[in-house]
Amino acid sequence: MNAIIPQAWLQERLQQPGIVIVDCRFQLGKPESGHTEYQESHIPGAVYLDLEKDLSAPVGEHGGRHPLPDIVDLSVTFSRAGIGNESIVVAYDDQGGAMASRLWWLLTYLGHEKVYVLDEGFTAWKQAGLPVTEEQTEVVPARFIATVQHSMLAEVYDVRDTLGTDRAVLIDSREAARYRGEVEPIDRVAGHIPGAVNRFWKDALDARGAWKPAVEQAARFDGIPQDAEIIVYCGSGVTATPNVLALREAGFTSVKLYAGSWSDWISYEGNPVAVGEEEERKG
């Protein structure tokens, strides 16, 4: 089963035991807005997890703007949200799947095999006339035990080791102007990691905001061998996760997230920075 599920799939299973629906709505710069929107209206049965309070660790000197949480802390968060190892988890947001993909990646990284992202998000669900509610969900805690999938994560030293080599393909998931270093509205340094190619994460979606099918996802990464080691990053490790998901859907077999991403990379004095376009190597 694909990781992207249609509205009809969830609609048919809203009352099914063992399903945990997670509202991941969050707006950068408006950190309280997601929870406020959840309180006003959400999919029946959904619990809310906050990008910065629940799905990230506190910001430090390194680790980027949304550092990975401690594994024990994250396991406790999932348990308190009612997510057990056998739960079927469906995540949604209203940000094109970026925040929901963060939850998808975190759960998959901790060994959970049944986690999905709702196609098109909450607004499309509501506009389709599907059920919503303001009633708060009574959560029954579960037991979540992590089995860390270390092969899914790249650290800063892994990225350094690839520079100037053919060991891995680096994919920058930010908008093209940020990748080229022409603008930088968030981080203190503009540019990209040398050698990285640009694949804007929103190109995973079609004109109406639905996820493109696997064959179209594969076309976005044309020229990259499906067995190549790929390291994906963005500004802080959040909007890279839709690209990780898209690569997985397209059949790529060795995809890692550089969780700290650009904001972590520039926190180390001496890490090189590139601007402009890169000449892409074809596999």
Coordinates of C-alpha atoms in Angstrom, one line a residue, residues 77-209:
T77 CA 4.9 11.6 22.8
F78 CA 3.6 8.9 20.5
S79 CA 2.4 6.7 23.4
R80 CA 0.5 9.6 25.0
A81 CA -1.1 10.3 21.6
G82 CA -2.5 6.8 21.5
I83 CA 0.0 5.5 18.9
G84 CA 1.1 1.9 19.6
N85 CA 3.3 -0.3 17.4
E86 CA 0.3 -1.9 15.8
S87 CA -1.7 1.3 15.3
I88 CA -2.6 2.5 11.8
V89 CA -1.7 6.1 11.7
V90 CA -3.1 8.7 9.3
A91 CA -1.5 12.2 9.4
Y92 CA -2.9 15.3 7.7
D93 CA -2.2 19.0 7.6
D94 CA -3.1 22.0 5.5
Q95 CA 0.5 22.7 4.3
G96 CA 0.7 20.5 1.3
G97 CA 1.6 17.5 3.3
A98 CA 4.9 18.9 4.7
M99 CA 4.0 18.7 8.4
A100 CA 2.2 15.3 7.9
S101 CA 5.3 14.0 6.1
R102 CA 7.4 15.0 9.1
L103 CA 5.3 12.7 11.3
W104 CA 5.4 10.0 8.6
W105 CA 9.2 10.2 8.5
L106 CA 9.6 10.2 12.3
L107 CA 7.3 7.2 12.8
T108 CA 9.0 5.3 9.9
Y109 CA 12.4 6.2 11.3
L110 CA 11.3 4.7 14.7
G111 CA 10.3 1.4 12.9
H112 CA 6.5 2.0 12.6
E113 CA 5.3 0.4 9.3
K114 CA 1.7 1.5 9.1
V115 CA 1.7 5.3 8.8
Y116 CA 0.1 7.2 6.0
V117 CA -0.4 10.8 4.8
L118 CA -3.9 11.9 3.8
D119 CA -4.0 13.3 0.3
E120 CA -4.9 17.0 -0.2
G121 CA -5.2 17.8 3.5
F122 CA -7.9 19.1 5.8
T123 CA -9.4 21.9 3.8
A124 CA -10.0 19.6 0.8
W125 CA -11.6 17.1 3.2
K126 CA -13.9 19.7 4.6
Q127 CA -14.8 21.1 1.2
A128 CA -15.7 17.6 0.0
G129 CA -18.4 17.6 2.7
L130 CA -16.7 14.9 4.7
P131 CA -17.3 14.9 8.5
V132 CA -15.5 17.4 10.8
T133 CA -16.0 18.2 14.5
E134 CA -14.9 20.5 17.2
E135 CA -15.2 17.8 19.9
Q136 CA -12.0 17.0 21.7
T137 CA -10.8 13.5 21.3
E138 CA -10.4 11.4 24.5
V139 CA -7.0 9.8 24.0
V140 CA -6.3 6.3 25.3
P141 CA -2.5 6.0 25.8
A142 CA -0.8 3.2 24.0
R143 CA 2.6 1.6 24.2
F144 CA 5.1 2.6 21.6
I145 CA 8.5 1.0 21.4
A146 CA 11.0 2.4 19.0
T147 CA 13.2 0.3 16.6
V148 CA 15.4 2.9 15.1
Q149 CA 16.1 2.7 11.4
H150 CA 19.6 4.3 11.3
S151 CA 19.8 3.9 7.5
M152 CA 17.2 6.6 7.1
L153 CA 19.2 9.4 8.8
A154 CA 22.2 11.4 7.6
E155 CA 24.3 13.5 10.0
V156 CA 26.4 16.5 9.2
Y157 CA 29.6 14.4 8.9
D158 CA 27.9 12.0 6.5
V159 CA 27.1 15.0 4.2
R160 CA 30.7 16.3 4.6
D161 CA 32.0 12.9 3.5
T162 CA 30.1 13.1 0.2
L163 CA 31.5 16.5 -0.9
G164 CA 33.5 16.2 -4.1
T165 CA 32.6 12.5 -4.5
D166 CA 30.0 10.4 -6.2
R167 CA 29.1 8.6 -3.0
A168 CA 25.6 10.2 -2.8
V169 CA 23.3 12.5 -4.5
L170 CA 22.4 15.6 -2.4
I171 CA 18.9 16.9 -3.0
D172 CA 18.0 20.4 -1.8
S173 CA 14.2 20.6 -1.4
R174 CA 13.8 24.4 -1.0
E175 CA 12.5 26.9 -3.6
A176 CA 15.0 27.5 -6.5
A177 CA 15.8 31.1 -5.4
R178 CA 16.8 30.0 -1.9
Y179 CA 18.8 27.1 -3.4
R180 CA 20.7 29.5 -5.7
G181 CA 21.3 31.9 -2.8
E182 CA 19.4 34.8 -4.3
V183 CA 17.1 35.2 -1.3
E184 CA 17.2 33.8 2.2
P185 CA 14.2 34.8 4.3
I186 CA 14.8 32.6 7.3
D187 CA 18.4 31.5 7.8
R188 CA 21.5 33.7 8.3
V189 CA 23.4 32.4 5.3
A190 CA 22.1 32.1 1.7
G191 CA 23.1 29.3 -0.7
H192 CA 23.3 25.5 -0.7
I193 CA 25.5 22.6 0.1
P194 CA 28.1 22.2 -2.7
G195 CA 27.1 19.6 -5.2
A196 CA 23.4 19.5 -4.3
V197 CA 20.8 19.5 -7.0
N198 CA 17.5 21.3 -6.5
R199 CA 14.1 19.6 -6.5
F200 CA 11.5 21.8 -4.9
W201 CA 9.3 19.8 -2.6
K202 CA 6.0 21.3 -3.8
D203 CA 6.6 19.9 -7.2
A204 CA 5.5 16.6 -5.6
L205 CA 1.9 18.0 -5.8
D206 CA -0.3 18.7 -8.8
A207 CA -2.1 22.0 -9.6
R208 CA -4.9 21.3 -7.1
G209 CA -2.6 20.2 -4.3

